[in-house]
Structure formats: structure tokens, C-alpha cells
Amino acid sequence: MDYNIAIVGATGAVGREMMEILSYRKFPCKKIYALASKSSLGKEVSFGEDKVLKVEALEDFDFSKVDIALFSAGSNVSKKYAPIASKKNCVVIDNSSFFRMDQDVPLIVPEVNPHHIDDFKKKKIIANPNCSTIQMVTVLKPLHEEFKIKKVFVSTYQAVSGAGKAAMDELFNQTKGVYVNDVSTPEQFTKKISFNVIPHIDVFMENGSTKEEWKMSVETNKILDKNIQVTAHCVRVPVFIGHSEAIFIECEKEINEDEARKILRKADGVTVVDHRADEGYVTPAEVAGEDDVYVSRIRQNNFDSRNLVFWCVSDNLRKGAALNAVQIAELLISRNLVNKK
Ligand code: A2P
């Protein structure tokens, strides 16, 4: 019962992580195809600890031999090639934002809305949510079930890897450059990212929000509950891996913080590290390479007992992207929804 899998964007930050995760979770792979642009043709990428795959060009690839394709090569690539793949009876799990709000494409976080998976049948495409949305809704879901969340106010502190490998290189080179007086012009970000923070992720929208902020709101509605009002403020920080979020929720019912902690401790995919001591909370540097979403600094609001505040951190390349995509593939096969070729 093994499947043929293609990774589109196999040379990128998320693509590489997808291969690592498929391998370590022992996903039933018969054959893996590593795909990227023509310029990467013949390059080698590793799959697990001991296998090396030769990169093939997406442009010339025949998806009819593949059962599931994991895409992480940006919206333009998904727009063009996901329908080509799905027409060849290959199920696409797409990490780009292109299909996320398409009514005929489910947007899935397996711990939150696995019941939406059947909706993929219309287009044979499933969208992987935005990295900041995934970690937030994973934590909101169990709290929403108990306390009924009405509003969310979230400030993000997002790692550069969310913008891809070139963005990670830019932070590295700029940081190094500071010590040798080499000031390069920003290319991947609108301003200098080393020793700085940038309150601007994705394009500006008419109402003054950025598209990243809008995504966190509408994606939460699609995944969890259409009535939750999310106000986001998204900020890029000079961290390589690991998105952090300071989250404030307003609920219908009164919240007891001990009860909230207990609920989160039992929640799938969530780890609570919450001691009021110097090292009793989690930072992004500590979660790089980890699978769970970590929650710390849980506290009730002194002004209103229906409010709760907490800190939430996760590896944006894993749960925020590659791991969630692989979990979607696992969900599909556990429900026998993929026809093997
Ligand atoms: P390549 O390395 O050949 O450019 P990241 O998100 O880290 O920037 O990675 C983007 C991934 O998407 C890379 O694997 C990149 O391949 C791939 N990619 C970008 N544009 C295309 C394209 N037009 N066709 C195929 N793969 C692409």
C-alpha cells in the first residue's frame, strides 16, 4: 500500500523539510520525485538519512505516475501546475496561498477540521493554511470548544524562513555584513531585516491591513468558525526558524486559566510549558526542529474574566508548513481517499 509522491519545490526551505518529515514519519512512499525549476535539474537533495534524489524539472514532469503531490514553490507555480497535476488524477496538497479561499478547496489543519477533507473531491486539491494561522488555530480549537471564542487579537513575530531560502540567506549575509561594514540593499524584504523588525508581511490591502493579516483572519474563519473576529498585526523579526505569537482571546464564557491550561495539555499537537520562572516559557530557538505548537505565559486578564492571554511558538517550516502538509496526506490515506496508480 505504498504511494508515489512528488515534492514540488524540493530544493526550497519547505520542500526539504517535507522530505525529511516523510522519511522520519515513515510515510508509505513507493517512489519520491523531487521537482524544482529547470535551473535545479540534476541537483541532489537528500531524502531521510541515507537516500539522495536527483532533482527533475517540474516543467517536463508527467504527474500521471504520481498519487500525491506536495507543492511548495509559490502561488504562480501552484496556479499553473496544480490543475495540471490534479487532471492526471494526482491529489495536490498545496502550501501556497493560491487556492486557500477557493470554496471548492478545503483548507485543513488535521487537529482542527479533519472533517472538511471530503470537500477535496471536486478539484482534487487541498490547501495548507498560512504558517501563522496553522499554529494559532491548533491552540484556539480546544479553547473554542470549551469557552466559545468571539474575538482574537494577535501580534506575530515571524521568522525569515517563512519567506523562503533566499530570505534566510539575506538575514545571514546582512548580519555578517554589519561586522565588516558591508551594507547591502534589501532584496527579499522591504527594509533591512538584520538587527531590525519589519511590521509588513505580504502586500498592503485597501483597509491598511497587510495580506498576511487578512489571511490569518479569513483562514481562521474557514477552518474553525466563521463568526470569530480575528485582528492580526504581523511582524517579521530577525529569527531564522520559529514563529511566535502573542494572542489575546475574548470568549463568550468565563475562563479559568487553570482549566485552560488543563485543556491545552490534553490537546493534540500542543505542548504547554508554563512556569512563572526564568526558563518557564518557550522561545523560537528552542522549537526549531520540533513538531508541536508550544504555549507559554497563559494568564487571565485582570480586567475581564472572559479574556485570556498567552504566548504561542512553533517551527514554521514544520507544523506551519511541511508537517501539516504531510499530516494531510496521512489523513487522506487513513480514510482511503487516494486511488493508488
Ligand atoms: P529552484 O531552487 O529550482 O528555484 P523557497 O520557498 O525556499 O524560496 O523555495 C522555492 C522552491 O520553489 C524551490 O525549490 C524552487 O526551485 C521552486 N521553484 C520556484 N519557481 C519554480 C518554477 N517556476 N518551477 C519549478 N519550481 C520552482
Tab-separated table of C-alpha atoms and ligand atoms in Angstrom:
chain	number	residue	atom	x	y	z
A	1	MET	CA	0.000	0.000	0.000
A	2	ASP	CA	2.745	2.453	-0.874
A	3	TYR	CA	2.254	5.678	-2.787
A	4	ASN	CA	4.158	7.627	-5.425
A	5	ILE	CA	4.836	11.106	-4.107
A	6	ALA	CA	6.110	14.273	-5.800
A	7	ILE	CA	7.596	17.230	-3.940
A	8	VAL	CA	7.265	20.423	-5.973
A	9	GLY	CA	9.836	22.915	-4.700
A	10	ALA	CA	12.151	20.182	-3.419
A	11	THR	CA	15.189	22.484	-3.290
A	12	GLY	CA	13.401	25.090	-1.156
A	13	ALA	CA	13.227	25.561	2.607
A	14	VAL	CA	9.815	23.867	2.984
A	15	GLY	CA	10.394	21.241	0.262
A	16	ARG	CA	13.493	19.929	2.020
A	17	GLU	CA	11.599	19.768	5.293
A	18	MET	CA	8.781	17.848	3.568
A	19	MET	CA	11.220	15.152	2.513
A	20	GLU	CA	12.740	14.937	5.963
A	21	ILE	CA	9.293	14.590	7.549
A	22	LEU	CA	8.042	11.987	5.040
A	23	SER	CA	11.104	9.955	5.848
A	24	TYR	CA	11.060	10.218	9.625
A	25	ARG	CA	7.312	9.567	9.892
A	26	LYS	CA	7.826	6.523	7.662
A	27	PHE	CA	5.199	7.687	5.205
A	28	PRO	CA	4.401	4.769	2.880
A	29	CYS	CA	6.323	6.028	-0.171
A	30	LYS	CA	6.943	3.776	-3.153
A	31	LYS	CA	8.783	6.390	-5.195
A	32	ILE	CA	9.579	10.010	-4.461
A	33	TYR	CA	10.073	12.594	-7.200
A	34	ALA	CA	11.958	15.774	-6.258
A	35	LEU	CA	10.875	18.615	-8.570
A	36	ALA	CA	12.076	22.177	-8.948
A	37	SER	CA	12.795	24.708	-11.685
A	38	LYS	CA	14.891	23.852	-14.733
A	39	SER	CA	17.883	25.578	-13.171
A	40	SER	CA	18.000	22.876	-10.476
A	41	LEU	CA	17.848	19.963	-12.916
A	42	GLY	CA	20.231	17.205	-11.790
A	43	LYS	CA	20.982	18.759	-8.385
A	44	GLU	CA	20.852	16.344	-5.474
A	45	VAL	CA	18.608	16.580	-2.432
A	46	SER	CA	18.539	14.193	0.484
A	47	PHE	CA	15.608	12.046	1.498
A	48	GLY	CA	15.995	10.782	5.030
A	49	GLU	CA	19.433	9.940	6.335
A	50	ASP	CA	20.824	7.845	3.541
A	51	LYS	CA	18.947	8.427	0.282
A	52	VAL	CA	19.787	11.045	-2.307
A	53	LEU	CA	17.346	12.088	-5.036
A	54	LYS	CA	18.164	13.796	-8.323
A	55	VAL	CA	16.024	16.861	-8.961
A	56	GLU	CA	13.776	16.767	-12.037
A	57	ALA	CA	12.283	19.771	-13.833
A	58	LEU	CA	8.647	20.475	-12.979
A	59	GLU	CA	8.037	21.822	-16.482
A	60	ASP	CA	8.661	18.443	-18.128
A	61	PHE	CA	7.196	16.228	-15.426
A	62	ASP	CA	4.342	13.787	-16.033
A	63	PHE	CA	2.059	13.703	-12.990
A	64	SER	CA	0.165	10.649	-14.223
A	65	LYS	CA	2.662	8.453	-12.353
A	66	VAL	CA	2.104	10.220	-9.035
A	67	ASP	CA	-0.604	9.650	-6.373
A	68	ILE	CA	0.007	12.677	-4.136
A	69	ALA	CA	1.950	15.875	-4.908
A	70	LEU	CA	3.053	18.250	-2.170
A	71	PHE	CA	3.526	21.731	-3.643
A	72	SER	CA	5.669	24.428	-2.051
A	73	ALA	CA	7.012	26.564	-4.874
A	74	GLY	CA	4.879	29.701	-4.551
A	75	SER	CA	1.472	30.795	-5.835
A	76	ASN	CA	2.342	31.194	-9.515
A	77	VAL	CA	3.679	27.657	-9.741
A	78	SER	CA	0.616	26.275	-7.924
A	79	LYS	CA	-1.768	28.271	-10.086
A	80	LYS	CA	-0.279	26.790	-13.246
A	81	TYR	CA	0.753	23.267	-12.254
A	82	ALA	CA	-1.694	22.140	-9.523
A	83	PRO	CA	-4.596	21.833	-12.005
A	84	ILE	CA	-2.276	20.003	-14.437
A	85	ALA	CA	-1.391	17.502	-11.706
A	86	SER	CA	-4.950	17.037	-10.457
A	87	LYS	CA	-6.223	16.405	-14.002
A	88	LYS	CA	-3.831	13.444	-14.043
A	89	ASN	CA	-5.634	12.046	-11.002
A	90	CYS	CA	-2.903	13.144	-8.616
A	91	VAL	CA	-4.106	14.699	-5.346
A	92	VAL	CA	-2.416	18.054	-4.708
A	93	ILE	CA	-1.644	19.362	-1.226
A	94	ASP	CA	-0.709	22.959	-1.819
A	95	ASN	CA	1.308	25.088	0.560
A	96	SER	CA	0.819	28.332	-1.379
A	97	SER	CA	-1.993	30.800	-0.712
A	98	PHE	CA	-3.405	30.467	-4.230
A	99	PHE	CA	-6.308	28.042	-3.565
A	100	ARG	CA	-6.869	28.664	0.138
A	101	MET	CA	-10.064	30.672	-0.151
A	102	ASP	CA	-11.448	28.697	-3.104
A	103	GLN	CA	-14.855	27.321	-1.988
A	104	ASP	CA	-14.150	24.012	-3.700
A	105	VAL	CA	-10.800	23.539	-1.969
A	106	PRO	CA	-10.691	22.510	1.710
A	107	LEU	CA	-8.225	24.268	3.992
A	108	ILE	CA	-7.090	21.726	6.536
A	109	VAL	CA	-5.317	21.517	9.869
A	110	PRO	CA	-5.725	17.845	10.813
A	111	GLU	CA	-6.093	18.535	14.559
A	112	VAL	CA	-8.781	21.147	13.874
A	113	ASN	CA	-11.008	20.337	10.886
A	114	PRO	CA	-10.260	16.843	9.555
A	115	HIS	CA	-13.992	16.533	8.762
A	116	HIS	CA	-13.584	19.033	5.886
A	117	ILE	CA	-11.295	16.649	3.986
A	118	ASP	CA	-14.036	15.149	1.803
A	119	ASP	CA	-14.501	18.518	0.100
A	120	PHE	CA	-11.285	17.890	-1.852
A	121	LYS	CA	-13.105	15.651	-4.300
A	122	LYS	CA	-14.283	18.485	-6.548
A	123	LYS	CA	-10.818	19.720	-7.544
A	124	LYS	CA	-8.511	17.097	-6.058
A	125	ILE	CA	-6.666	19.966	-4.378
A	126	ILE	CA	-6.290	20.579	-0.623
A	127	ALA	CA	-4.788	23.802	0.662
A	128	ASN	CA	-2.312	24.006	3.512
A	129	PRO	CA	-3.045	27.154	5.561
A	130	ASN	CA	-0.700	30.040	6.245
A	131	CYS	CA	2.007	29.182	8.783
A	132	SER	CA	0.826	31.753	11.335
A	133	THR	CA	-2.772	30.570	11.005
A	134	ILE	CA	-1.905	26.886	11.483
A	135	GLN	CA	-0.193	27.293	14.836
A	136	MET	CA	-2.858	29.698	16.095
A	137	VAL	CA	-5.909	27.587	15.197
A	138	THR	CA	-4.298	24.446	16.625
A	139	VAL	CA	-4.361	26.179	20.010
A	140	LEU	CA	-7.648	28.041	19.553
A	141	LYS	CA	-9.662	24.924	18.663
A	142	PRO	CA	-9.710	23.275	22.130
A	143	LEU	CA	-10.228	26.651	23.829
A	144	HIS	CA	-13.081	27.481	21.439
A	145	GLU	CA	-14.815	24.169	22.197
A	146	GLU	CA	-14.831	24.968	25.893
A	147	PHE	CA	-15.136	28.760	26.136
A	148	LYS	CA	-16.526	29.837	22.704
A	149	ILE	CA	-14.124	32.415	21.350
A	150	LYS	CA	-15.664	35.603	19.960
A	151	LYS	CA	-12.595	37.734	19.202
A	152	VAL	CA	-8.877	37.203	18.761
A	153	PHE	CA	-6.184	39.875	18.815
A	154	VAL	CA	-2.820	38.519	17.721
A	155	SER	CA	0.623	40.045	17.196
A	156	THR	CA	3.075	37.852	15.327
A	157	TYR	CA	6.873	37.699	15.409
A	158	GLN	CA	7.598	35.756	12.221
A	159	ALA	CA	10.847	34.075	11.231
A	160	VAL	CA	12.502	34.857	7.899
A	161	SER	CA	12.293	31.221	6.720
A	162	GLY	CA	8.592	31.852	6.130
A	163	ALA	CA	9.729	33.904	3.137
A	164	GLY	CA	11.943	31.099	1.761
A	165	LYS	CA	15.571	30.162	1.494
A	166	ALA	CA	16.684	33.390	-0.194
A	167	ALA	CA	15.225	35.345	2.729
A	168	MET	CA	17.217	33.243	5.196
A	169	ASP	CA	20.362	33.974	3.170
A	170	GLU	CA	19.555	37.697	3.277
A	171	LEU	CA	19.354	37.717	7.086
A	172	PHE	CA	22.585	35.725	7.320
A	173	ASN	CA	24.509	37.965	4.904
A	174	GLN	CA	23.194	41.217	6.357
A	175	THR	CA	24.050	40.126	9.885
A	176	LYS	CA	27.572	39.159	8.834
A	177	GLY	CA	27.899	42.341	6.772
A	178	VAL	CA	27.316	44.578	9.794
A	179	TYR	CA	30.659	43.482	11.253
A	180	VAL	CA	32.619	44.259	8.084
A	181	ASN	CA	30.774	47.438	7.172
A	182	ASP	CA	29.188	45.838	4.121
A	183	VAL	CA	25.719	47.358	3.756
A	184	SER	CA	23.732	45.505	1.118
A	185	THR	CA	20.396	46.663	-0.306
A	186	PRO	CA	17.395	44.658	0.926
A	187	GLU	CA	16.003	42.360	-1.764
A	188	GLN	CA	13.746	39.832	-0.056
A	189	PHE	CA	12.363	42.326	2.471
A	190	THR	CA	11.257	45.921	2.136
A	191	LYS	CA	13.758	47.082	4.764
A	192	LYS	CA	16.879	45.821	6.470
A	193	ILE	CA	15.978	42.691	8.474
A	194	SER	CA	19.184	42.191	10.485
A	195	PHE	CA	19.023	43.930	13.889
A	196	ASN	CA	15.552	45.172	12.966
A	197	VAL	CA	11.845	44.233	12.890
A	198	ILE	CA	9.507	44.910	9.958
A	199	PRO	CA	5.753	45.382	10.520
A	200	HIS	CA	4.921	44.433	6.958
A	201	ILE	CA	4.397	40.904	5.580
A	202	ASP	CA	2.880	40.440	2.115
A	203	VAL	CA	1.219	43.356	0.299
A	204	PHE	CA	-0.862	46.164	1.764
A	205	MET	CA	-4.622	45.973	1.321
A	206	GLU	CA	-7.071	48.832	0.868
A	207	ASN	CA	-8.086	48.962	4.549
A	208	GLY	CA	-4.470	49.334	5.713
A	209	SER	CA	-4.005	45.706	6.792
A	210	THR	CA	-1.457	43.536	5.080
A	211	LYS	CA	-2.485	40.432	3.177
A	212	GLU	CA	-0.776	38.267	5.816
A	213	GLU	CA	-3.022	39.843	8.472
A	214	TRP	CA	-6.083	39.303	6.294
A	215	LYS	CA	-5.097	35.663	5.717
A	216	MET	CA	-4.963	34.975	9.468
A	217	SER	CA	-8.490	36.301	9.800
A	218	VAL	CA	-10.253	34.688	6.826
A	219	GLU	CA	-8.396	31.388	7.125
A	220	THR	CA	-9.374	31.074	10.810
A	221	ASN	CA	-12.976	31.624	9.749
A	222	LYS	CA	-12.769	28.956	7.047
A	223	ILE	CA	-11.029	26.393	9.260
A	224	LEU	CA	-12.523	26.943	12.706
A	225	ASP	CA	-15.588	29.182	12.875
A	226	LYS	CA	-16.870	31.876	10.553
A	227	ASN	CA	-18.004	34.020	13.495
A	228	ILE	CA	-14.636	34.512	15.200
A	229	GLN	CA	-13.312	38.027	14.605
A	230	VAL	CA	-9.523	37.977	14.217
A	231	THR	CA	-7.459	41.151	14.289
A	232	ALA	CA	-3.829	40.432	13.427
A	233	HIS	CA	-0.682	42.525	13.380
A	234	CYS	CA	2.088	40.648	11.566
A	235	VAL	CA	5.748	41.467	12.061
A	236	ARG	CA	8.897	39.942	10.551
A	237	VAL	CA	11.752	39.502	13.024
A	238	PRO	CA	15.421	38.505	12.553
A	239	VAL	CA	14.884	34.886	13.606
A	240	PHE	CA	15.684	32.059	11.181
A	241	ILE	CA	13.134	29.468	12.260
A	242	GLY	CA	10.100	29.602	14.566
A	243	HIS	CA	7.111	31.910	14.515
A	244	SER	CA	5.943	33.432	17.808
A	245	GLU	CA	2.536	34.888	18.521
A	246	ALA	CA	1.176	36.916	21.423
A	247	ILE	CA	-2.518	36.014	21.460
A	248	PHE	CA	-5.403	37.643	23.330
A	249	ILE	CA	-8.820	35.968	23.157
A	250	GLU	CA	-12.234	37.224	24.183
A	251	CYS	CA	-14.755	34.454	24.900
A	252	GLU	CA	-18.470	34.118	25.495
A	253	LYS	CA	-17.955	32.140	28.708
A	254	GLU	CA	-15.822	32.940	31.733
A	255	ILE	CA	-12.324	31.454	31.537
A	256	ASN	CA	-10.467	29.866	34.340
A	257	GLU	CA	-6.769	29.886	33.494
A	258	ASP	CA	-6.092	26.565	35.258
A	259	GLU	CA	-8.876	24.994	33.266
A	260	ALA	CA	-7.437	26.496	30.042
A	261	ARG	CA	-4.004	25.065	30.880
A	262	LYS	CA	-5.550	21.646	31.546
A	263	ILE	CA	-7.445	21.701	28.237
A	264	LEU	CA	-4.335	22.685	26.275
A	265	ARG	CA	-2.260	19.987	27.975
A	266	LYS	CA	-4.667	17.394	26.580
A	267	ALA	CA	-4.926	18.920	23.097
A	268	ASP	CA	-3.441	17.115	20.089
A	269	GLY	CA	-0.292	18.744	18.741
A	270	VAL	CA	0.023	21.185	21.653
A	271	THR	CA	2.646	21.253	24.417
A	272	VAL	CA	2.265	23.567	27.403
A	273	VAL	CA	5.439	24.910	29.008
A	274	ASP	CA	4.205	27.412	31.520
A	275	HIS	CA	6.094	28.025	34.737
A	276	ARG	CA	6.430	31.503	36.126
A	277	ALA	CA	10.190	31.284	36.319
A	278	ASP	CA	13.160	32.455	34.284
A	279	GLU	CA	13.144	29.467	31.951
A	280	GLY	CA	9.489	28.540	32.254
A	281	TYR	CA	8.459	29.570	28.745
A	282	VAL	CA	9.405	28.685	25.189
A	283	THR	CA	11.255	30.738	22.565
A	284	PRO	CA	11.594	30.117	18.801
A	285	ALA	CA	15.219	28.995	19.054
A	286	GLU	CA	14.038	26.112	21.255
A	287	VAL	CA	11.294	24.851	18.927
A	288	ALA	CA	13.240	24.659	15.655
A	289	GLY	CA	13.005	21.014	14.602
A	290	GLU	CA	10.057	20.265	16.911
A	291	ASP	CA	6.599	19.214	15.735
A	292	ASP	CA	4.238	20.622	18.348
A	293	VAL	CA	2.813	24.058	18.888
A	294	TYR	CA	4.112	25.321	22.245
A	295	VAL	CA	2.090	27.508	24.597
A	296	SER	CA	3.513	29.544	27.474
A	297	ARG	CA	2.677	32.595	29.603
A	298	ILE	CA	-1.008	31.632	29.954
A	299	ARG	CA	-2.812	34.177	32.088
A	300	GLN	CA	-6.235	35.574	32.755
A	301	ASN	CA	-6.913	39.194	32.068
A	302	ASN	CA	-7.369	41.238	35.259
A	303	PHE	CA	-9.998	43.429	33.630
A	304	ASP	CA	-12.357	40.811	32.236
A	305	SER	CA	-12.702	37.168	33.260
A	306	ARG	CA	-13.814	36.169	29.750
A	307	ASN	CA	-10.390	37.013	28.343
A	308	LEU	CA	-7.170	35.001	28.172
A	309	VAL	CA	-3.660	35.938	27.080
A	310	PHE	CA	-0.882	33.572	26.040
A	311	TRP	CA	2.329	33.119	24.044
A	312	CYS	CA	2.473	30.549	21.251
A	313	VAL	CA	5.554	29.338	19.351
A	314	SER	CA	6.052	26.749	16.614
A	315	ASP	CA	8.508	25.704	13.902
A	316	ASN	CA	7.004	27.472	10.887
A	317	LEU	CA	8.675	25.117	8.409
A	318	ARG	CA	7.289	22.028	10.184
A	319	LYS	CA	3.826	22.420	11.761
A	320	GLY	CA	3.452	25.736	9.913
A	321	ALA	CA	4.102	24.117	6.518
A	322	ALA	CA	5.728	20.732	5.793
A	323	LEU	CA	4.462	18.705	8.743
A	324	ASN	CA	0.887	19.919	8.328
A	325	ALA	CA	1.041	19.002	4.619
A	326	VAL	CA	2.328	15.504	5.408
A	327	GLN	CA	-0.356	15.101	8.114
A	328	ILE	CA	-2.972	15.982	5.470
A	329	ALA	CA	-1.535	13.257	3.229
A	330	GLU	CA	-1.689	10.814	6.166
A	331	LEU	CA	-5.313	11.804	6.790
A	332	LEU	CA	-6.155	11.132	3.140
A	333	ILE	CA	-4.649	7.678	3.143
A	334	SER	CA	-6.079	6.756	6.547
A	335	ARG	CA	-9.515	7.398	5.046
A	336	ASN	CA	-8.724	5.569	1.818
A	337	LEU	CA	-9.269	8.682	-0.260
A	338	VAL	CA	-6.331	8.240	-2.628
A	339	ASN	CA	-6.546	5.835	-5.566
A	340	LYS	CA	-3.132	4.273	-5.996
A	341	LYS	CA	-1.735	4.045	-9.505
B	1	A2P	P1	14.661	26.284	-7.616
B	1	A2P	O1	15.583	26.034	-6.480
B	1	A2P	O2	14.988	25.457	-8.809
B	1	A2P	O3	14.454	27.742	-7.932
B	1	A2P	P2	11.919	28.753	-1.254
B	1	A2P	O4	10.488	28.858	-0.789
B	1	A2P	O5	12.848	28.274	-0.213
B	1	A2P	O6	12.356	30.021	-1.908
B	1	A2P	O7	11.911	27.630	-2.393
B	1	A2P	C1	11.134	27.724	-3.556
B	1	A2P	C2	11.107	26.394	-4.272
B	1	A2P	O8	10.254	26.515	-5.417
B	1	A2P	C3	12.455	25.958	-4.818
B	1	A2P	O9	12.561	24.564	-4.767
B	1	A2P	C4	12.401	26.431	-6.263
B	1	A2P	O10	13.221	25.707	-7.131
B	1	A2P	C5	10.948	26.138	-6.572
B	1	A2P	N1	10.502	26.922	-7.731
B	1	A2P	C6	10.437	28.255	-7.843
B	1	A2P	N2	9.989	28.610	-9.078
B	1	A2P	C7	9.760	27.454	-9.737
B	1	A2P	C8	9.290	27.134	-11.039
B	1	A2P	N3	8.943	28.077	-11.907
B	1	A2P	N4	9.179	25.833	-11.392
B	1	A2P	C9	9.534	24.864	-10.516
B	1	A2P	N5	9.977	25.099	-9.261
B	1	A2P	C10	10.090	26.380	-8.875
